[in-house]
Amino acid sequence: MNDLSVQHDLDAVPAEGLVVRLSSARVGAAGVIVDVRAESAPLAHGVDVHELQRRLLEFGFVEGARIEVLHEGAIRHDPIAVRVDDTRVALRRRDAEDVFILLDTPQQ
């Protein structure tokens, strides 16, 4: 499991891909989860960072899982629907900020 006190070095990922927050990925973007780090604006989620990280991990947002952005809501593009391995999950963009993905191809 991830340790929130340890800063992960996202610069160590391969140079051919681009690491982005899931919240900024567009529909059709696909890649691999490289980090789940619940740290952004802890009070904005309604739960503390440890609870948010636990929930994301239980939904399958784990390092190494394949992910694809399937759909986004009509109002402010929120929530987003993603496929994590073989599971479809909808989540708010503010929760998706805490998932870092290595894109297969750069976004246009």
Coordinates of N, CA and C in Angstrom, one line a residue:
M1 N 0.8 -1.2 0.0 CA 0.0 0.0 0.0 C 0.9 1.2 0.0
N2 N 0.4 2.3 -0.5 CA 1.1 3.6 -0.5 C 1.3 4.2 0.8
D3 N 2.5 4.8 1.0 CA 2.8 5.5 2.2 C 2.7 7.0 1.9
L4 N 1.7 7.7 2.5 CA 1.5 9.1 2.2 C 2.7 10.0 2.7
S5 N 3.5 9.5 3.5 CA 4.6 10.3 4.0 C 5.8 10.3 3.1
V6 N 5.8 9.3 2.1 CA 6.9 9.2 1.2 C 6.5 9.9 -0.1
Q7 N 7.4 10.8 -0.6 CA 7.2 11.4 -1.9 C 7.7 10.5 -3.0
H8 N 6.8 10.1 -3.9 CA 7.2 9.2 -5.0 C 7.9 10.1 -6.1
D9 N 8.9 9.5 -6.8 CA 9.6 10.2 -7.8 C 8.9 9.9 -9.2
L10 N 8.0 10.8 -9.6 CA 7.3 10.6 -10.9 C 8.2 10.8 -12.1
D11 N 9.4 11.5 -11.9 CA 10.3 11.7 -12.9 C 11.0 10.4 -13.4
A12 N 10.9 9.4 -12.6 CA 11.6 8.1 -12.9 C 10.8 7.2 -13.9
V13 N 9.7 7.7 -14.4 CA 8.9 6.9 -15.4 C 9.6 7.0 -16.7
P14 N 9.3 6.0 -17.6 CA 9.9 6.0 -18.9 C 9.6 7.3 -19.7
A15 N 10.6 7.7 -20.5 CA 10.5 9.0 -21.2 C 9.5 9.0 -22.4
E16 N 9.1 7.8 -22.9 CA 8.2 7.8 -24.0 C 6.7 8.1 -23.7
G17 N 6.4 8.1 -22.4 CA 5.0 8.4 -22.0 C 5.0 9.8 -21.2
L18 N 3.7 10.2 -20.9 CA 3.5 11.4 -20.2 C 2.7 11.0 -18.9
V19 N 3.1 11.5 -17.8 CA 2.4 11.2 -16.5 C 1.5 12.4 -16.3
V20 N 0.2 12.2 -16.1 CA -0.8 13.2 -15.8 C -1.7 12.8 -14.7
R21 N -2.3 13.7 -14.1 CA -3.4 13.4 -13.2 C -4.6 12.9 -13.9
L22 N -5.3 11.9 -13.4 CA -6.5 11.4 -14.1 C -7.5 12.5 -14.3
S23 N -7.6 13.5 -13.4 CA -8.6 14.5 -13.6 C -8.3 15.4 -14.8
S24 N -7.1 15.4 -15.3 CA -6.8 16.2 -16.5 C -6.8 15.4 -17.8
A25 N -7.0 14.1 -17.7 CA -7.1 13.2 -18.9 C -8.4 13.4 -19.7
R26 N -8.3 13.3 -21.0 CA -9.5 13.5 -21.8 C -10.2 12.2 -22.1
V27 N -11.4 12.3 -22.6 CA -12.1 11.0 -23.0 C -11.3 10.3 -24.1
G28 N -11.1 9.0 -24.0 CA -10.3 8.3 -24.9 C -8.9 8.0 -24.4
A29 N -8.4 8.8 -23.5 CA -7.1 8.6 -23.0 C -7.0 7.3 -22.3
A30 N -5.8 6.6 -22.5 CA -5.6 5.3 -21.8 C -4.2 5.2 -21.4
G31 N -4.0 4.4 -20.4 CA -2.6 4.2 -19.9 C -2.6 3.3 -18.7
V32 N -1.6 3.5 -17.8 CA -1.3 2.7 -16.7 C -1.2 3.6 -15.4
I33 N -1.9 3.1 -14.4 CA -1.8 3.9 -13.1 C -0.4 3.7 -12.5
V34 N 0.3 4.8 -12.3 CA 1.7 4.8 -11.7 C 1.7 5.2 -10.2
D35 N 0.6 5.9 -9.8 CA 0.6 6.3 -8.4 C -0.8 6.7 -8.0
V36 N -1.1 6.4 -6.7 CA -2.4 6.8 -6.1 C -1.9 7.5 -4.8
R37 N -2.1 8.8 -4.8 CA -1.5 9.6 -3.7 C -2.6 10.6 -3.3
A38 N -3.4 10.2 -2.3 CA -4.5 11.1 -1.8 C -3.9 12.2 -1.0
E39 N -3.7 13.4 -1.6 CA -3.1 14.5 -0.8 C -3.7 15.8 -1.2
S40 N -4.4 15.9 -2.3 CA -4.9 17.2 -2.8 C -6.1 17.7 -2.0
A41 N -6.1 18.8 -1.4 CA -7.2 19.5 -0.7 C -8.0 18.5 0.1
P42 N -7.5 18.0 1.2 CA -8.2 17.0 2.0 C -9.6 17.3 2.4
L43 N -9.9 18.5 2.7 CA -11.3 18.9 3.1 C -12.2 19.0 2.0
A44 N -11.8 19.1 0.7 CA -12.6 19.2 -0.4 C -13.3 17.9 -0.8
H45 N -12.8 16.8 -0.3 CA -13.4 15.5 -0.6 C -14.5 15.0 0.4
G46 N -14.6 15.7 1.5 CA -15.5 15.3 2.5 C -15.0 14.2 3.5
V47 N -13.9 13.6 3.2 CA -13.2 12.6 4.0 C -11.8 12.9 4.1
D48 N -11.1 12.3 5.1 CA -9.7 12.6 5.2 C -8.9 11.9 4.1
V49 N -7.6 12.2 3.9 CA -6.8 11.6 2.8 C -6.7 10.1 2.9
H50 N -6.6 9.6 4.2 CA -6.4 8.2 4.3 C -7.6 7.4 3.9
E51 N -8.8 7.9 4.2 CA -10.1 7.3 3.8 C -10.3 7.4 2.3
L52 N -9.9 8.5 1.7 CA -10.0 8.6 0.3 C -9.1 7.7 -0.4
Q53 N -7.9 7.6 0.0 CA -6.9 6.6 -0.6 C -7.4 5.2 -0.4
R54 N -8.0 4.8 0.7 CA -8.5 3.5 0.9 C -9.6 3.2 0.0
R55 N -10.5 4.2 -0.2 CA -11.7 4.0 -1.2 C -11.2 3.8 -2.6
L56 N -10.2 4.6 -3.0 CA -9.7 4.5 -4.4 C -9.1 3.1 -4.6
L57 N -8.3 2.7 -3.6 CA -7.6 1.4 -3.7 C -8.7 0.2 -3.8
E58 N -9.7 0.3 -3.0 CA -10.8 -0.7 -3.0 C -11.5 -0.7 -4.3
F59 N -11.6 0.4 -5.0 CA -12.3 0.4 -6.3 C -11.3 -0.1 -7.4
G60 N -10.1 -0.4 -7.1 CA -9.2 -0.9 -8.1 C -8.1 0.0 -8.6
F61 N -8.1 1.2 -8.1 CA -7.1 2.2 -8.5 C -5.8 1.9 -7.9
V62 N -5.1 0.9 -8.4 CA -3.8 0.5 -7.9 C -2.7 0.6 -8.9
E63 N -1.5 0.8 -8.5 CA -0.4 0.9 -9.4 C -0.3 -0.3 -10.3
G64 N -0.1 0.0 -11.6 CA 0.0 -1.1 -12.6 C -1.3 -1.4 -13.3
A65 N -2.4 -0.9 -12.8 CA -3.7 -1.2 -13.4 C -3.9 -0.4 -14.7
R66 N -4.5 -1.0 -15.7 CA -4.8 -0.3 -17.0 C -6.0 0.5 -16.7
I67 N -6.0 1.7 -17.3 CA -7.1 2.7 -17.1 C -7.4 3.4 -18.5
E68 N -8.7 3.6 -18.7 CA -9.1 4.4 -19.9 C -10.3 5.3 -19.5
V69 N -10.2 6.5 -19.9 CA -11.3 7.5 -19.7 C -12.4 7.2 -20.7
L70 N -13.6 6.9 -20.3 CA -14.7 6.5 -21.1 C -15.7 7.6 -21.4
H71 N -16.0 8.4 -20.4 CA -17.1 9.4 -20.6 C -16.9 10.5 -19.5
E72 N -17.4 11.7 -19.8 CA -17.5 12.7 -18.8 C -18.8 13.4 -18.8
G73 N -19.2 13.9 -17.7 CA -20.5 14.5 -17.5 C -20.7 15.7 -18.3
A74 N -21.9 16.1 -18.6 CA -22.2 17.3 -19.4 C -22.0 18.6 -18.7
I75 N -22.2 18.6 -17.4 CA -22.0 19.8 -16.6 C -20.6 19.9 -16.0
R76 N -19.8 20.8 -16.5 CA -18.4 21.0 -16.0 C -17.6 19.7 -16.2
H77 N -18.0 18.9 -17.1 CA -17.3 17.6 -17.4 C -17.1 16.8 -16.2
D78 N -18.1 16.8 -15.3 CA -18.0 16.1 -14.0 C -19.3 15.3 -13.8
P79 N -19.3 14.1 -13.4 CA -18.1 13.2 -13.0 C -17.5 12.6 -14.3
I80 N -16.5 11.8 -14.1 CA -15.9 11.0 -15.3 C -16.1 9.5 -15.0
A81 N -16.3 8.8 -16.1 CA -16.4 7.4 -16.1 C -15.1 6.8 -16.7
V82 N -14.5 5.8 -16.0 CA -13.3 5.2 -16.4 C -13.4 3.7 -16.3
R83 N -12.6 3.0 -17.1 CA -12.5 1.6 -17.0 C -11.1 1.3 -16.3
V84 N -11.1 0.6 -15.2 CA -9.9 0.2 -14.5 C -9.9 -1.3 -14.6
D85 N -8.9 -1.7 -15.4 CA -8.8 -3.2 -15.7 C -10.2 -3.6 -16.3
D86 N -10.9 -4.4 -15.7 CA -12.2 -4.8 -16.2 C -13.4 -4.2 -15.5
T87 N -13.2 -3.2 -14.7 CA -14.3 -2.6 -14.0 C -14.5 -1.2 -14.4
R88 N -15.8 -0.8 -14.5 CA -16.2 0.6 -14.8 C -16.5 1.3 -13.6
V89 N -15.9 2.5 -13.4 CA -16.1 3.3 -12.2 C -16.4 4.8 -12.6
A90 N -17.3 5.4 -11.9 CA -17.5 6.8 -12.1 C -17.0 7.5 -10.8
L91 N -16.3 8.6 -11.0 CA -15.8 9.4 -9.8 C -15.7 10.9 -10.2
R92 N -15.7 11.7 -9.1 CA -15.6 13.1 -9.3 C -14.2 13.5 -9.7
R93 N -14.1 14.5 -10.5 CA -12.8 15.0 -10.9 C -11.9 15.3 -9.7
R94 N -12.4 15.9 -8.7 CA -11.6 16.3 -7.6 C -11.0 15.0 -6.9
D95 N -11.7 13.9 -7.0 CA -11.1 12.6 -6.5 C -10.1 12.1 -7.4
A96 N -10.4 12.3 -8.7 CA -9.4 11.8 -9.8 C -8.1 12.5 -9.8
E97 N -8.0 13.7 -9.1 CA -6.8 14.4 -9.0 C -5.7 13.6 -8.3
D98 N -6.1 12.6 -7.5 CA -5.1 11.9 -6.7 C -4.6 10.6 -7.4
V99 N -5.0 10.4 -8.7 CA -4.6 9.2 -9.4 C -3.7 9.7 -10.6
F100 N -2.4 9.2 -10.6 CA -1.5 9.6 -11.6 C -1.4 8.5 -12.6
I101 N -1.5 8.8 -13.9 CA -1.4 7.8 -15.0 C -0.3 8.1 -16.0
L102 N 0.3 7.1 -16.5 CA 1.3 7.1 -17.6 C 0.5 6.9 -18.9
L103 N 0.3 7.9 -19.7 CA -0.5 7.8 -20.9 C 0.2 6.9 -21.9
D104 N -0.5 6.1 -22.7 CA 0.0 5.3 -23.8 C 0.6 6.2 -24.9
T105 N -0.2 7.3 -25.2 CA 0.2 8.2 -26.2 C -0.1 9.6 -25.7
P106 N 0.6 10.6 -26.1 CA 0.3 12.0 -25.6 C -1.0 12.5 -26.1
Q107 N -1.7 13.3 -25.2 CA -3.0 13.8 -25.6 C -2.8 14.9 -26.6
Q108 N -3.8 15.1 -27.5 CA -3.8 16.1 -28.5 C -4.3 17.4 -27.9

